[in-house]
Amino acid sequence: MKRFGDLVVVEIAGSLAGGYCGKLFADHGAEVVLVGPSELPPHQSAYVDVGKRPVDAWPAGLLAEADVLIESSADGPVSPTGVGRDDLVHVQLSPFGSSGPYAEWKSSDLIDYAVGGHLYLYGDPDREPLRGPADQPRYATGLFGFIGAMAALWVRRRTAKGQVVEVSHTDAMVSLHQFTFLRYTLGGDTLRRMGNRFTGQGQPNSIYPSADGWVCVSAPAADQVERLLDVTGLADLLDRSDITSPLDFQVLPHVLDDALMPWLAERNTDDIVDLLQAVRVPAAPVSTMQQLLDDPHLADRDYWRPAADGVRRAPGPPFRMSGHRWRQPDRPASVGSDGRRQGTWDPPAESMMAHFAEHGPLAGLKVLDLTRVWAGPLATRMLAELGADVVWVEAPWGRGPRQLPDSLIAATRYYPDNEQGDCQWNRNGHLLKFSLGKRSLALDLATAEGIATFERLVPWADVVIENFSSRVMPHFGLDEDRLHELNSAAVYVTMPGYGRSGPAEHWLAFGSSVDSHAGLSSLIGYADQRPWKGGVAWPDPIAGLHATSALLIALWDRACADDGAGQTIEVAQFEATVAIVGDQLLAHQSGAVLDGSSNRAPDAAPQGVYRCQGDDRWVAITVDSDAAWQALCDHLAGFDDTMRSFDLARRIECHDAIDDIIATWSGARDQRTVVAELQGRGVAAGPVLDAGGVVADPHFDHRNLFHHFDQPEVGPFTTHGIPIRLSATPARPRRRAPLLGEHNAEVLAEAGRLTAGEIDSLAAADVIADRPPE
């Protein structure tokens, strides 16, 4: 078996998605050969192409040596290279994938946001929807592509067979919604942009002007709101007749904002953050690109690395691995006589391809999952869909008490028909979505018996993963030294918001606070109003994807190592998020102005979001070439001969006038009609889909992106899967979501080797449970 540093990856120059997928290989030691001239802007190429070996044309014999081939397209379908090898892992990344009604459509990152359902969640409800930070669909697709490639390489290691790995931008974006679709399918609620704030439950969750800039306050929990009101002297807001619970600010956010904003405006950002973090209310600065480069936490952690030109600074590693150095060869390979390490993860040898096709490419991998909320549960759900045996170790009270306040049900809308029912702990759609394919062990780690029981499980596991703050595992007596004492082969993944060192180490962090600190809000906004709060807590899925990527590298290292030793991976959500604005940081240091205002782009005009017939119906349009401009002029009335002759620079200059003509035309037409007409003429366009539009969309239906289960206590349950399409070993949820503690006895007997008497004793002492405590 090749060590990671001996893998040969051929990347055909294409999109940023392909570039970031290749970067993850190159940064961790693989040889990446970049074929053909870069199609990326200079600031992107300078970021993602570092460490790759560029060649102008195919060297003789190159493909015969390759383990992985990456092909990608930013704005249309991939034209696959004829390979003629059945042992090659062939990654294909494109906007809509190779099949489905939209497979031949032209696209842009604006259209990826629109069709993937994210655009509808950003912006002012009384204005056109806003694009999120530029090119994020492509970064996410590149991450999924890397994960799929590593999963396919695992299969090849046992079968000598390759396969095609396909990820589309729009599938990726659909899969990276937190609760948009479950709120729609469980209760008919259509989540919609909420202004300059996070789109979802829990307020305040926004950015606000301070005396010297902007500050982010993210307090979605009732106790956090109460502490915020106490420390700001605004507790009397809870005495209002229209406020019966702190959660009522979800439906009346302006009541709190109107009182809070004057208090924030009188204070400096750093003082606000220090005060709120001291009372455990998540808060963070809203960073510009320059403020990010000057951030003291990143400096303390020695995060920045010299860019290729030796002048600018670029992001360092998005995750830190104790046994694998970034941008340096990994440790020497040493394999057994049959070319693989004999270890705990060793699927049966007979009919291996059929085995992996049925059970998934990671079949045999055993995971202890201590994660919660979104970033960690997304990582472990991906592992489960790829075939791993994931045991969710949850607190008996982790799904809430036996009875919830009605205000919480109304605020979250996670429950079928917005009713908690008799067993609310088994009806929470958010928990069900992220536990699909897992087993549940409800274990009280606040007790000595619970810790001792967990320690008996660790030798069984290949992976232990958690996303607590950095203090929690040491408090349990389960730091990395103790875990590796119990199981030296275990890979331990920890995902604290800001890492395990630095001045912000102990800050309370949510994805919706980290996004603004990591500069994302500075990249969003209308021409007359910015920065703007992201409608989605983007750092959560980005951290989850990077954690899964790091884990697969670590498992590869372990399989190659003579001693079979595991290692520790630290994924700081803040640093993982900064990594996906690396190109923007390089552009800023070059003095380039990448206008992110509204929905426009520096390399396309017109580009925007235009109203169509119907309530809140919109279409996204990108004209990225002179040919597309001529096609648009041919199709729409209103463009005179002078305008038809405009080049890109002139179209950018006259963008407002062009927008008026397009808006008049689109406003009289149905959304789908506009898209069909423009795509038929080779002009990139896509509908801005809401939750119902995505769930019912024929393209996603054709691609079987949504899965349907009969869930106890719920009934029919629909949610999306991961977007990685493996041609020979499909990824999919292989079991419904578990009930609380459903697999207690099974897991403890199998993984911990506990006797029936020991298990009964734990149940009698309420160390394990299948319902919340009284």
PDB file of N, CA and C in Angstrom, residues 619-701:
ATOM      1  N   VAL A 619     -35.080  34.903 -10.341  1.00  0.00           N
ATOM      2  CA  VAL A 619     -34.201  34.126 -11.200  1.00  0.00           C
ATOM      3  C   VAL A 619     -32.805  34.736 -11.127  1.00  0.00           C
ATOM      4  N   ALA A 620     -31.790  33.879 -11.120  1.00  0.00           N
ATOM      5  CA  ALA A 620     -30.396  34.325 -11.149  1.00  0.00           C
ATOM      6  C   ALA A 620     -29.869  34.183 -12.568  1.00  0.00           C
ATOM      7  N   ILE A 621     -29.198  35.226 -13.062  1.00  0.00           N
ATOM      8  CA  ILE A 621     -28.689  35.237 -14.441  1.00  0.00           C
ATOM      9  C   ILE A 621     -27.234  35.686 -14.422  1.00  0.00           C
ATOM     10  N   THR A 622     -26.401  34.983 -15.195  1.00  0.00           N
ATOM     11  CA  THR A 622     -24.995  35.351 -15.356  1.00  0.00           C
ATOM     12  C   THR A 622     -24.651  35.395 -16.841  1.00  0.00           C
ATOM     13  N   VAL A 623     -24.154  36.526 -17.304  1.00  0.00           N
ATOM     14  CA  VAL A 623     -23.665  36.660 -18.682  1.00  0.00           C
ATOM     15  C   VAL A 623     -22.144  36.755 -18.591  1.00  0.00           C
ATOM     16  N   ASP A 624     -21.475  35.669 -18.933  1.00  0.00           N
ATOM     17  CA  ASP A 624     -20.030  35.576 -18.674  1.00  0.00           C
ATOM     18  C   ASP A 624     -19.176  35.652 -19.930  1.00  0.00           C
ATOM     19  N   SER A 625     -19.781  36.021 -21.074  1.00  0.00           N
ATOM     20  CA  SER A 625     -19.008  36.116 -22.318  1.00  0.00           C
ATOM     21  C   SER A 625     -19.722  37.037 -23.293  1.00  0.00           C
ATOM     22  N   ASP A 626     -18.996  37.489 -24.290  1.00  0.00           N
ATOM     23  CA  ASP A 626     -19.620  38.316 -25.320  1.00  0.00           C
ATOM     24  C   ASP A 626     -20.673  37.525 -26.084  1.00  0.00           C
ATOM     25  N   ALA A 627     -20.417  36.225 -26.279  1.00  0.00           N
ATOM     26  CA  ALA A 627     -21.396  35.403 -26.993  1.00  0.00           C
ATOM     27  C   ALA A 627     -22.699  35.311 -26.210  1.00  0.00           C
ATOM     28  N   ALA A 628     -22.593  35.121 -24.885  1.00  0.00           N
ATOM     29  CA  ALA A 628     -23.804  35.064 -24.067  1.00  0.00           C
ATOM     30  C   ALA A 628     -24.525  36.408 -24.071  1.00  0.00           C
ATOM     31  N   TRP A 629     -23.774  37.502 -24.105  1.00  0.00           N
ATOM     32  CA  TRP A 629     -24.383  38.824 -24.171  1.00  0.00           C
ATOM     33  C   TRP A 629     -25.174  38.993 -25.461  1.00  0.00           C
ATOM     34  N   GLN A 630     -24.595  38.569 -26.560  1.00  0.00           N
ATOM     35  CA  GLN A 630     -25.314  38.664 -27.824  1.00  0.00           C
ATOM     36  C   GLN A 630     -26.572  37.801 -27.817  1.00  0.00           C
ATOM     37  N   ALA A 631     -26.474  36.610 -27.203  1.00  0.00           N
ATOM     38  CA  ALA A 631     -27.650  35.737 -27.121  1.00  0.00           C
ATOM     39  C   ALA A 631     -28.747  36.381 -26.278  1.00  0.00           C
ATOM     40  N   LEU A 632     -28.372  37.042 -25.198  1.00  0.00           N
ATOM     41  CA  LEU A 632     -29.365  37.718 -24.366  1.00  0.00           C
ATOM     42  C   LEU A 632     -30.001  38.873 -25.132  1.00  0.00           C
ATOM     43  N   CYS A 633     -29.186  39.640 -25.834  1.00  0.00           N
ATOM     44  CA  CYS A 633     -29.727  40.755 -26.619  1.00  0.00           C
ATOM     45  C   CYS A 633     -30.670  40.259 -27.705  1.00  0.00           C
ATOM     46  N   ASP A 634     -30.350  39.132 -28.325  1.00  0.00           N
ATOM     47  CA  ASP A 634     -31.217  38.568 -29.371  1.00  0.00           C
ATOM     48  C   ASP A 634     -32.573  38.169 -28.805  1.00  0.00           C
ATOM     49  N   HIS A 635     -32.591  37.772 -27.520  1.00  0.00           N
ATOM     50  CA  HIS A 635     -33.817  37.207 -26.950  1.00  0.00           C
ATOM     51  C   HIS A 635     -34.710  38.274 -26.314  1.00  0.00           C
ATOM     52  N   LEU A 636     -34.113  39.347 -25.796  1.00  0.00           N
ATOM     53  CA  LEU A 636     -34.882  40.370 -25.096  1.00  0.00           C
ATOM     54  C   LEU A 636     -35.056  41.601 -25.969  1.00  0.00           C
ATOM     55  N   ALA A 637     -36.238  42.158 -25.942  1.00  0.00           N
ATOM     56  CA  ALA A 637     -36.431  43.466 -26.547  1.00  0.00           C
ATOM     57  C   ALA A 637     -35.888  44.521 -25.591  1.00  0.00           C
ATOM     58  N   GLY A 638     -35.444  45.628 -26.130  1.00  0.00           N
ATOM     59  CA  GLY A 638     -35.024  46.721 -25.269  1.00  0.00           C
ATOM     60  C   GLY A 638     -33.568  47.093 -25.383  1.00  0.00           C
ATOM     61  N   PHE A 639     -32.754  46.204 -25.931  1.00  0.00           N
ATOM     62  CA  PHE A 639     -31.339  46.522 -26.100  1.00  0.00           C
ATOM     63  C   PHE A 639     -31.123  47.115 -27.495  1.00  0.00           C
ATOM     64  N   ASP A 640     -30.685  48.363 -27.585  1.00  0.00           N
ATOM     65  CA  ASP A 640     -30.461  48.982 -28.886  1.00  0.00           C
ATOM     66  C   ASP A 640     -29.116  48.538 -29.445  1.00  0.00           C
ATOM     67  N   ASP A 641     -28.832  48.968 -30.661  1.00  0.00           N
ATOM     68  CA  ASP A 641     -27.608  48.516 -31.331  1.00  0.00           C
ATOM     69  C   ASP A 641     -26.357  48.949 -30.577  1.00  0.00           C
ATOM     70  N   THR A 642     -26.409  50.104 -29.954  1.00  0.00           N
ATOM     71  CA  THR A 642     -25.239  50.558 -29.191  1.00  0.00           C
ATOM     72  C   THR A 642     -24.959  49.620 -28.025  1.00  0.00           C
ATOM     73  N   MET A 643     -26.017  49.258 -27.297  1.00  0.00           N
ATOM     74  CA  MET A 643     -25.825  48.381 -26.137  1.00  0.00           C
ATOM     75  C   MET A 643     -25.364  46.997 -26.571  1.00  0.00           C
ATOM     76  N   ARG A 644     -25.847  46.534 -27.712  1.00  0.00           N
ATOM     77  CA  ARG A 644     -25.451  45.217 -28.201  1.00  0.00           C
ATOM     78  C   ARG A 644     -23.933  45.131 -28.435  1.00  0.00           C
ATOM     79  N   SER A 645     -23.333  46.255 -28.694  1.00  0.00           N
ATOM     80  CA  SER A 645     -21.901  46.260 -28.999  1.00  0.00           C
ATOM     81  C   SER A 645     -21.028  46.388 -27.740  1.00  0.00           C
ATOM     82  N   PHE A 646     -21.632  46.461 -26.566  1.00  0.00           N
ATOM     83  CA  PHE A 646     -20.867  46.664 -25.332  1.00  0.00           C
ATOM     84  C   PHE A 646     -19.937  45.484 -25.063  1.00  0.00           C
ATOM     85  N   ASP A 647     -18.693  45.816 -24.703  1.00  0.00           N
ATOM     86  CA  ASP A 647     -17.809  44.779 -24.188  1.00  0.00           C
ATOM     87  C   ASP A 647     -18.020  44.676 -22.676  1.00  0.00           C
ATOM     88  N   LEU A 648     -17.251  43.810 -22.003  1.00  0.00           N
ATOM     89  CA  LEU A 648     -17.455  43.568 -20.578  1.00  0.00           C
ATOM     90  C   LEU A 648     -17.329  44.858 -19.772  1.00  0.00           C
ATOM     91  N   ALA A 649     -16.279  45.638 -20.032  1.00  0.00           N
ATOM     92  CA  ALA A 649     -16.057  46.858 -19.260  1.00  0.00           C
ATOM     93  C   ALA A 649     -17.242  47.815 -19.384  1.00  0.00           C
ATOM     94  N   ARG A 650     -17.770  47.933 -20.596  1.00  0.00           N
ATOM     95  CA  ARG A 650     -18.897  48.848 -20.815  1.00  0.00           C
ATOM     96  C   ARG A 650     -20.161  48.289 -20.166  1.00  0.00           C
ATOM     97  N   ARG A 651     -20.324  46.972 -20.184  1.00  0.00           N
ATOM     98  CA  ARG A 651     -21.498  46.371 -19.547  1.00  0.00           C
ATOM     99  C   ARG A 651     -21.456  46.570 -18.037  1.00  0.00           C
ATOM    100  N   ILE A 652     -20.267  46.473 -17.448  1.00  0.00           N
ATOM    101  CA  ILE A 652     -20.144  46.738 -16.013  1.00  0.00           C
ATOM    102  C   ILE A 652     -20.493  48.188 -15.711  1.00  0.00           C
ATOM    103  N   GLU A 653     -20.038  49.103 -16.556  1.00  0.00           N
ATOM    104  CA  GLU A 653     -20.303  50.524 -16.367  1.00  0.00           C
ATOM    105  C   GLU A 653     -21.793  50.831 -16.453  1.00  0.00           C
ATOM    106  N   CYS A 654     -22.504  50.128 -17.325  1.00  0.00           N
ATOM    107  CA  CYS A 654     -23.928  50.391 -17.560  1.00  0.00           C
ATOM    108  C   CYS A 654     -24.826  49.331 -16.901  1.00  0.00           C
ATOM    109  N   HIS A 655     -24.307  48.672 -15.867  1.00  0.00           N
ATOM    110  CA  HIS A 655     -25.007  47.538 -15.269  1.00  0.00           C
ATOM    111  C   HIS A 655     -26.409  47.914 -14.797  1.00  0.00           C
ATOM    112  N   ASP A 656     -26.580  49.064 -14.181  1.00  0.00           N
ATOM    113  CA  ASP A 656     -27.890  49.443 -13.659  1.00  0.00           C
ATOM    114  C   ASP A 656     -28.930  49.545 -14.767  1.00  0.00           C
ATOM    115  N   ALA A 657     -28.556  50.160 -15.873  1.00  0.00           N
ATOM    116  CA  ALA A 657     -29.504  50.307 -16.985  1.00  0.00           C
ATOM    117  C   ALA A 657     -29.851  48.950 -17.589  1.00  0.00           C
ATOM    118  N   ILE A 658     -28.866  48.086 -17.703  1.00  0.00           N
ATOM    119  CA  ILE A 658     -29.111  46.728 -18.231  1.00  0.00           C
ATOM    120  C   ILE A 658     -30.036  45.966 -17.286  1.00  0.00           C
ATOM    121  N   ASP A 659     -29.782  46.100 -15.966  1.00  0.00           N
ATOM    122  CA  ASP A 659     -30.634  45.416 -14.997  1.00  0.00           C
ATOM    123  C   ASP A 659     -32.090  45.823 -15.146  1.00  0.00           C
ATOM    124  N   ASP A 660     -32.345  47.101 -15.382  1.00  0.00           N
ATOM    125  CA  ASP A 660     -33.722  47.580 -15.516  1.00  0.00           C
ATOM    126  C   ASP A 660     -34.427  46.898 -16.686  1.00  0.00           C
ATOM    127  N   ILE A 661     -33.719  46.722 -17.790  1.00  0.00           N
ATOM    128  CA  ILE A 661     -34.322  46.074 -18.964  1.00  0.00           C
ATOM    129  C   ILE A 661     -34.621  44.614 -18.669  1.00  0.00           C
ATOM    130  N   ILE A 662     -33.675  43.926 -18.049  1.00  0.00           N
ATOM    131  CA  ILE A 662     -33.883  42.505 -17.730  1.00  0.00           C
ATOM    132  C   ILE A 662     -35.029  42.349 -16.738  1.00  0.00           C
ATOM    133  N   ALA A 663     -35.070  43.207 -15.713  1.00  0.00           N
ATOM    134  CA  ALA A 663     -36.106  43.092 -14.692  1.00  0.00           C
ATOM    135  C   ALA A 663     -37.501  43.319 -15.270  1.00  0.00           C
ATOM    136  N   THR A 664     -37.619  44.228 -16.196  1.00  0.00           N
ATOM    137  CA  THR A 664     -38.915  44.458 -16.845  1.00  0.00           C
ATOM    138  C   THR A 664     -39.362  43.210 -17.601  1.00  0.00           C
ATOM    139  N   TRP A 665     -38.427  42.580 -18.285  1.00  0.00           N
ATOM    140  CA  TRP A 665     -38.746  41.369 -19.053  1.00  0.00           C
ATOM    141  C   TRP A 665     -39.064  40.192 -18.130  1.00  0.00           C
ATOM    142  N   SER A 666     -38.220  39.927 -17.135  1.00  0.00           N
ATOM    143  CA  SER A 666     -38.421  38.759 -16.277  1.00  0.00           C
ATOM    144  C   SER A 666     -39.645  38.918 -15.386  1.00  0.00           C
ATOM    145  N   GLY A 667     -39.959  40.176 -14.990  1.00  0.00           N
ATOM    146  CA  GLY A 667     -41.081  40.394 -14.093  1.00  0.00           C
ATOM    147  C   GLY A 667     -42.415  40.018 -14.677  1.00  0.00           C
ATOM    148  N   ALA A 668     -42.486  39.875 -15.972  1.00  0.00           N
ATOM    149  CA  ALA A 668     -43.741  39.503 -16.633  1.00  0.00           C
ATOM    150  C   ALA A 668     -43.793  38.020 -16.958  1.00  0.00           C
ATOM    151  N   ARG A 669     -42.825  37.257 -16.466  1.00  0.00           N
ATOM    152  CA  ARG A 669     -42.726  35.850 -16.841  1.00  0.00           C
ATOM    153  C   ARG A 669     -42.569  34.949 -15.624  1.00  0.00           C
ATOM    154  N   ASP A 670     -42.962  33.710 -15.813  1.00  0.00           N
ATOM    155  CA  ASP A 670     -42.777  32.691 -14.787  1.00  0.00           C
ATOM    156  C   ASP A 670     -41.293  32.352 -14.648  1.00  0.00           C
ATOM    157  N   GLN A 671     -40.887  32.075 -13.414  1.00  0.00           N
ATOM    158  CA  GLN A 671     -39.490  31.771 -13.095  1.00  0.00           C
ATOM    159  C   GLN A 671     -38.928  30.654 -13.978  1.00  0.00           C
ATOM    160  N   ARG A 672     -39.643  29.572 -14.094  1.00  0.00           N
ATOM    161  CA  ARG A 672     -39.152  28.424 -14.864  1.00  0.00           C
ATOM    162  C   ARG A 672     -39.101  28.729 -16.355  1.00  0.00           C
ATOM    163  N   THR A 673     -40.039  29.559 -16.826  1.00  0.00           N
ATOM    164  CA  THR A 673     -40.029  29.938 -18.243  1.00  0.00           C
ATOM    165  C   THR A 673     -38.795  30.768 -18.571  1.00  0.00           C
ATOM    166  N   VAL A 674     -38.476  31.712 -17.707  1.00  0.00           N
ATOM    167  CA  VAL A 674     -37.289  32.541 -17.918  1.00  0.00           C
ATOM    168  C   VAL A 674     -36.043  31.663 -18.015  1.00  0.00           C
ATOM    169  N   VAL A 675     -35.891  30.730 -17.089  1.00  0.00           N
ATOM    170  CA  VAL A 675     -34.707  29.875 -17.070  1.00  0.00           C
ATOM    171  C   VAL A 675     -34.634  29.019 -18.323  1.00  0.00           C
ATOM    172  N   ALA A 676     -35.752  28.412 -18.691  1.00  0.00           N
ATOM    173  CA  ALA A 676     -35.754  27.544 -19.869  1.00  0.00           C
ATOM    174  C   ALA A 676     -35.392  28.323 -21.129  1.00  0.00           C
ATOM    175  N   GLU A 677     -35.935  29.520 -21.267  1.00  0.00           N
ATOM    176  CA  GLU A 677     -35.650  30.309 -22.464  1.00  0.00           C
ATOM    177  C   GLU A 677     -34.172  30.710 -22.526  1.00  0.00           C
ATOM    178  N   LEU A 678     -33.624  31.135 -21.411  1.00  0.00           N
ATOM    179  CA  LEU A 678     -32.239  31.600 -21.433  1.00  0.00           C
ATOM    180  C   LEU A 678     -31.261  30.434 -21.561  1.00  0.00           C
ATOM    181  N   GLN A 679     -31.478  29.366 -20.823  1.00  0.00           N
ATOM    182  CA  GLN A 679     -30.588  28.209 -20.965  1.00  0.00           C
ATOM    183  C   GLN A 679     -30.648  27.658 -22.387  1.00  0.00           C
ATOM    184  N   GLY A 680     -31.814  27.745 -23.008  1.00  0.00           N
ATOM    185  CA  GLY A 680     -31.946  27.287 -24.385  1.00  0.00           C
ATOM    186  C   GLY A 680     -31.121  28.103 -25.360  1.00  0.00           C
ATOM    187  N   ARG A 681     -30.761  29.319 -24.990  1.00  0.00           N
ATOM    188  CA  ARG A 681     -29.927  30.180 -25.835  1.00  0.00           C
ATOM    189  C   ARG A 681     -28.480  30.238 -25.348  1.00  0.00           C
ATOM    190  N   GLY A 682     -28.130  29.397 -24.360  1.00  0.00           N
ATOM    191  CA  GLY A 682     -26.753  29.353 -23.887  1.00  0.00           C
ATOM    192  C   GLY A 682     -26.397  30.420 -22.880  1.00  0.00           C
ATOM    193  N   VAL A 683     -27.420  31.005 -22.245  1.00  0.00           N
ATOM    194  CA  VAL A 683     -27.191  32.007 -21.204  1.00  0.00           C
ATOM    195  C   VAL A 683     -27.406  31.338 -19.843  1.00  0.00           C
ATOM    196  N   ALA A 684     -26.439  31.469 -18.950  1.00  0.00           N
ATOM    197  CA  ALA A 684     -26.538  30.835 -17.642  1.00  0.00           C
ATOM    198  C   ALA A 684     -27.650  31.478 -16.824  1.00  0.00           C
ATOM    199  N   ALA A 685     -28.575  30.648 -16.343  1.00  0.00           N
ATOM    200  CA  ALA A 685     -29.689  31.134 -15.535  1.00  0.00           C
ATOM    201  C   ALA A 685     -30.190  29.989 -14.666  1.00  0.00           C
ATOM    202  N   GLY A 686     -30.740  30.335 -13.509  1.00  0.00           N
ATOM    203  CA  GLY A 686     -31.283  29.320 -12.621  1.00  0.00           C
ATOM    204  C   GLY A 686     -32.349  29.893 -11.728  1.00  0.00           C
ATOM    205  N   PRO A 687     -33.336  29.092 -11.332  1.00  0.00           N
ATOM    206  CA  PRO A 687     -34.369  29.576 -10.424  1.00  0.00           C
ATOM    207  C   PRO A 687     -33.813  29.724  -9.010  1.00  0.00           C
ATOM    208  N   VAL A 688     -34.264  30.756  -8.312  1.00  0.00           N
ATOM    209  CA  VAL A 688     -33.936  30.904  -6.895  1.00  0.00           C
ATOM    210  C   VAL A 688     -34.959  30.058  -6.130  1.00  0.00           C
ATOM    211  N   LEU A 689     -34.527  28.882  -5.692  1.00  0.00           N
ATOM    212  CA  LEU A 689     -35.455  27.911  -5.118  1.00  0.00           C
ATOM    213  C   LEU A 689     -35.563  28.076  -3.605  1.00  0.00           C
ATOM    214  N   ASP A 690     -36.802  27.969  -3.107  1.00  0.00           N
ATOM    215  CA  ASP A 690     -37.018  27.870  -1.675  1.00  0.00           C
ATOM    216  C   ASP A 690     -37.045  26.389  -1.294  1.00  0.00           C
ATOM    217  N   ALA A 691     -37.360  26.108  -0.030  1.00  0.00           N
ATOM    218  CA  ALA A 691     -37.293  24.723   0.444  1.00  0.00           C
ATOM    219  C   ALA A 691     -38.192  23.804  -0.376  1.00  0.00           C
ATOM    220  N   GLY A 692     -39.447  24.225  -0.583  1.00  0.00           N
ATOM    221  CA  GLY A 692     -40.353  23.388  -1.358  1.00  0.00           C
ATOM    222  C   GLY A 692     -39.900  23.211  -2.788  1.00  0.00           C
ATOM    223  N   GLY A 693     -39.304  24.271  -3.362  1.00  0.00           N
ATOM    224  CA  GLY A 693     -38.809  24.172  -4.734  1.00  0.00           C
ATOM    225  C   GLY A 693     -37.693  23.166  -4.872  1.00  0.00           C
ATOM    226  N   VAL A 694     -36.788  23.124  -3.891  1.00  0.00           N
ATOM    227  CA  VAL A 694     -35.696  22.157  -3.946  1.00  0.00           C
ATOM    228  C   VAL A 694     -36.219  20.735  -3.780  1.00  0.00           C
ATOM    229  N   VAL A 695     -37.074  20.523  -2.780  1.00  0.00           N
ATOM    230  CA  VAL A 695     -37.578  19.173  -2.504  1.00  0.00           C
ATOM    231  C   VAL A 695     -38.332  18.613  -3.709  1.00  0.00           C
ATOM    232  N   ALA A 696     -39.050  19.482  -4.432  1.00  0.00           N
ATOM    233  CA  ALA A 696     -39.847  19.016  -5.574  1.00  0.00           C
ATOM    234  C   ALA A 696     -39.119  19.125  -6.905  1.00  0.00           C
ATOM    235  N   ASP A 697     -37.867  19.589  -6.901  1.00  0.00           N
ATOM    236  CA  ASP A 697     -37.183  19.858  -8.162  1.00  0.00           C
ATOM    237  C   ASP A 697     -36.896  18.576  -8.941  1.00  0.00           C
ATOM    238  N   PRO A 698     -37.190  18.540 -10.244  1.00  0.00           N
ATOM    239  CA  PRO A 698     -37.003  17.305 -11.019  1.00  0.00           C
ATOM    240  C   PRO A 698     -35.542  16.877 -11.137  1.00  0.00           C
ATOM    241  N   HIS A 699     -34.619  17.834 -11.113  1.00  0.00           N
ATOM    242  CA  HIS A 699     -33.211  17.456 -11.232  1.00  0.00           C
ATOM    243  C   HIS A 699     -32.753  16.693  -9.992  1.00  0.00           C
ATOM    244  N   PHE A 700     -33.080  17.194  -8.815  1.00  0.00           N
ATOM    245  CA  PHE A 700     -32.661  16.512  -7.590  1.00  0.00           C
ATOM    246  C   PHE A 700     -33.419  15.201  -7.409  1.00  0.00           C
ATOM    247  N   ASP A 701     -34.659  15.158  -7.896  1.00  0.00           N
ATOM    248  CA  ASP A 701     -35.402  13.898  -7.859  1.00  0.00           C
ATOM    249  C   ASP A 701     -34.724  12.857  -8.747  1.00  0.00           C
TER     250      ASP A 701
END
